[in-house]
Each structure stands twice: as structure tokens, then as C-alpha cells.
Amino acid sequence: MILIAGQEDGVASRIVNVTSAYHLSVDGTMLQPHCTGEANPIAARADVNTLRHRRRAYGNNKLAQIYHTHELDRRLKADSNIHVEAVSVCPGWVGSTGIVNDTLGKVINMFGFELSAAPLVVIGGCINPHLTGGEHCTNYIPFWRYF
């Protein structure tokens, strides 16, 4: 999370939360506590160590980050004395995750952004005057546009 302070009076500061478009692969059900009565959500279970669980947990984690950013922005706007906006940004397909060694990782490496390009979307989230808070934005380019 990055906090950018406003430079002038009346200019809002901005919190930029770096997330992932991988949240689109899940429905959020793993964010609910599981039926054994534990307080932790299913995505946080350490006793399940399958590739499917890890991928879904990662997607749910990213979805929770977006929910958090949206709720944070809503609460900040409710307090008229605080001039802070919160946005979440996705750097797009970047070969920096733990899934780069399988088929999906090979696709990401072929069509994704170089790791050095990832900070550009964060900078955009910091300075884009069209963002008003609560948004999730990305520089994601669908791989099918290459064909």
C-alpha cells in the first residue's frame, strides 16, 4: 500500500493498494469462515496445501484487497475532515507470481508485461486525476488481442 500526500490545500491524498486481476477467477466464497466454527476464512487454511487451494486462496486474497480498498475509501469519504482517496491498481500480467512455472505461467511470460513495467500502473494510480476513489484499475491487456 502506498500513501501519496496531497501537495496543496484542497488536494486529496491517495492510498494506492496494489492488487491483481486474478480476483476475477474466484467468487469470494473462500472469504467466509468455514463450517467448523473457526474465525479464519477458508482461504487462510494452512492444512490444505493443494495447487487448486493455493490459486483460489490467492484470488480470494486479491478480491479481499479490493473490497478493503473500496470500504476504506467509503469510510474516508464519510469523514469530512479527511481528504484521502483509496484506489486499487493491478499491474497486469507480470511474471512475478508463484505460478510462473506451469502452463499459465508460460502464457503470462509470453504475453505479460516485463516486471520493470509493473510500477507504471502504480504511478498512474497515484497521479491519475480522473480517479475519485474506490476504483480498481489495471493496465491489463487480454492475451487474445495479440492474435
Short mmCIF file of C-alpha atoms in Angstrom, two decimals:
data_model
loop_
_atom_site.label_atom_id
_atom_site.label_comp_id
_atom_site.label_asym_id
_atom_site.label_seq_id
_atom_site.Cartn_x
_atom_site.Cartn_y
_atom_site.Cartn_z
CA MET A 1 0.00 0.00 0.00
CA ILE A 2 1.31 3.44 -0.93
CA LEU A 3 0.09 6.73 0.53
CA ILE A 4 0.60 9.79 -1.66
CA ALA A 5 0.24 13.06 0.24
CA GLY A 6 -1.57 15.98 -1.37
CA GLN A 7 0.72 18.83 -2.35
CA GLU A 8 -1.72 21.72 -1.95
CA ASP A 9 -4.70 22.65 0.20
CA GLY A 10 -7.84 21.03 -1.12
CA VAL A 11 -5.93 18.27 -2.92
CA ALA A 12 -6.70 14.85 -1.56
CA SER A 13 -4.01 12.42 -0.62
CA ARG A 14 -4.32 8.99 -2.19
CA ILE A 15 -3.81 5.48 -0.88
CA VAL A 16 -2.85 3.11 -3.70
CA ASN A 17 -3.29 -0.59 -2.95
CA VAL A 18 -1.55 -2.93 -5.43
CA THR A 19 -3.79 -5.92 -6.19
CA SER A 20 -4.32 -8.31 -9.09
CA ALA A 21 -6.88 -9.05 -11.76
CA TYR A 22 -6.59 -12.66 -10.59
CA HIS A 23 -9.53 -11.83 -8.33
CA LEU A 24 -11.71 -12.45 -11.39
CA SER A 25 -11.00 -16.18 -11.06
CA VAL A 26 -12.94 -16.54 -7.79
CA ASP A 27 -16.39 -15.80 -6.39
CA GLY A 28 -15.41 -14.78 -2.85
CA THR A 29 -16.90 -17.79 -1.06
CA MET A 30 -13.49 -18.70 0.39
CA LEU A 31 -13.55 -15.40 2.29
CA GLN A 32 -16.32 -16.75 4.52
CA PRO A 33 -15.42 -18.66 7.69
CA HIS A 34 -15.70 -22.39 7.21
CA CYS A 35 -18.27 -24.51 8.98
CA THR A 36 -16.03 -25.76 11.82
CA GLY A 37 -16.64 -22.54 13.72
CA GLU A 38 -13.18 -21.07 13.26
CA ALA A 39 -12.94 -17.34 12.70
CA ASN A 40 -10.47 -17.63 9.83
CA PRO A 41 -11.82 -17.81 6.28
CA ILE A 42 -11.34 -20.93 4.19
CA ALA A 43 -8.70 -19.17 2.07
CA ALA A 44 -6.49 -18.88 5.18
CA ARG A 45 -6.47 -22.61 5.94
CA ALA A 46 -2.91 -23.88 6.22
CA ASP A 47 -3.95 -27.52 6.47
CA VAL A 48 -4.92 -27.66 2.77
CA ASN A 49 -1.89 -27.50 0.51
CA THR A 50 -3.17 -28.29 -2.96
CA LEU A 51 -2.39 -26.20 -6.04
CA ARG A 52 -6.11 -25.54 -6.54
CA HIS A 53 -6.50 -24.28 -2.97
CA ARG A 54 -3.42 -22.05 -3.24
CA ARG A 55 -4.61 -20.49 -6.51
CA ARG A 56 -8.11 -19.91 -5.19
CA ALA A 57 -6.72 -18.53 -1.92
CA TYR A 58 -4.52 -16.11 -3.89
CA GLY A 59 -7.50 -14.94 -5.97
CA ASN A 60 -9.63 -14.50 -2.85
CA ASN A 61 -6.83 -12.59 -1.17
CA LYS A 62 -6.76 -10.17 -4.11
CA LEU A 63 -10.55 -9.86 -4.01
CA ALA A 64 -10.37 -9.09 -0.27
CA GLN A 65 -7.80 -6.36 -1.01
CA ILE A 66 -10.19 -4.74 -3.49
CA TYR A 67 -13.08 -4.98 -1.01
CA HIS A 68 -10.83 -3.45 1.66
CA THR A 69 -9.81 -0.57 -0.60
CA HIS A 70 -13.43 0.16 -1.55
CA GLU A 71 -14.58 0.10 2.08
CA LEU A 72 -11.62 2.20 3.21
CA ASP A 73 -12.46 4.82 0.59
CA ARG A 74 -16.11 4.82 1.67
CA ARG A 75 -15.16 5.36 5.33
CA LEU A 76 -12.63 8.07 4.49
CA LYS A 77 -15.24 9.96 2.46
CA ALA A 78 -17.72 9.69 5.35
CA ASP A 79 -15.37 11.79 7.48
CA SER A 80 -15.46 15.29 6.00
CA ASN A 81 -12.24 16.26 7.82
CA ILE A 82 -10.18 13.64 5.96
CA HIS A 83 -9.20 14.33 2.36
CA VAL A 84 -7.83 10.93 1.38
CA GLU A 85 -8.89 8.70 -1.51
CA ALA A 86 -8.21 4.98 -1.78
CA VAL A 87 -7.81 3.15 -5.10
CA SER A 88 -6.59 -0.32 -6.02
CA VAL A 89 -4.47 -0.97 -9.07
CA CYS A 90 -3.37 -4.09 -10.95
CA PRO A 91 -0.05 -4.03 -12.79
CA GLY A 92 -1.42 -6.52 -15.31
CA TRP A 93 0.11 -9.82 -16.24
CA VAL A 94 3.57 -9.79 -14.74
CA GLY A 95 5.68 -12.93 -14.43
CA SER A 96 6.36 -12.37 -10.74
CA THR A 97 3.92 -14.75 -9.07
CA GLY A 98 4.43 -18.27 -7.80
CA ILE A 99 2.59 -19.74 -10.79
CA VAL A 100 5.16 -18.90 -13.46
CA ASN A 101 6.47 -22.47 -13.82
CA ASP A 102 3.27 -24.08 -15.10
CA THR A 103 1.23 -23.58 -18.29
CA LEU A 104 -0.45 -20.40 -17.06
CA GLY A 105 2.93 -19.03 -16.05
CA LYS A 106 4.30 -19.69 -19.54
CA VAL A 107 1.36 -17.78 -21.05
CA ILE A 108 1.99 -14.89 -18.65
CA ASN A 109 5.67 -14.83 -19.57
CA MET A 110 4.80 -14.83 -23.30
CA PHE A 111 2.14 -12.12 -23.22
CA GLY A 112 2.62 -10.34 -19.92
CA PHE A 113 4.47 -7.20 -19.01
CA GLU A 114 8.09 -7.09 -18.00
CA LEU A 115 8.47 -6.84 -14.25
CA SER A 116 10.04 -3.39 -14.72
CA ALA A 117 6.76 -2.11 -16.26
CA ALA A 118 4.68 -3.01 -13.20
CA PRO A 119 5.39 0.25 -11.32
CA LEU A 120 3.86 2.30 -14.13
CA VAL A 121 0.29 1.39 -13.19
CA VAL A 122 1.06 2.26 -9.57
CA ILE A 123 2.34 5.67 -10.66
CA GLY A 124 -0.81 6.05 -12.76
CA GLY A 125 -2.90 5.24 -9.70
CA CYS A 126 -1.05 7.93 -7.79
CA ILE A 127 -1.39 10.76 -10.30
CA ASN A 128 -4.44 9.99 -12.47
CA PRO A 129 -6.77 12.98 -11.99
CA HIS A 130 -9.79 11.01 -13.26
CA LEU A 131 -9.78 8.66 -10.27
CA THR A 132 -12.06 9.76 -7.47
CA GLY A 133 -11.51 6.92 -5.01
CA GLY A 134 -12.84 3.40 -4.65
CA GLU A 135 -11.85 2.34 -8.18
CA HIS A 136 -9.91 -0.71 -9.26
CA CYS A 137 -7.87 -0.01 -12.38
CA THR A 138 -5.39 -2.01 -14.41
CA ASN A 139 -3.13 -1.87 -17.45
CA TYR A 140 -4.14 -5.45 -18.22
CA ILE A 141 -4.18 -6.37 -21.91
CA PRO A 142 -6.09 -9.59 -22.72
CA PHE A 143 -3.78 -12.08 -24.42
CA TRP A 144 -6.26 -12.64 -27.25
CA ARG A 145 -5.56 -9.13 -28.54
CA TYR A 146 -2.21 -10.41 -29.72
CA PHE A 147 -3.89 -12.64 -32.32
#
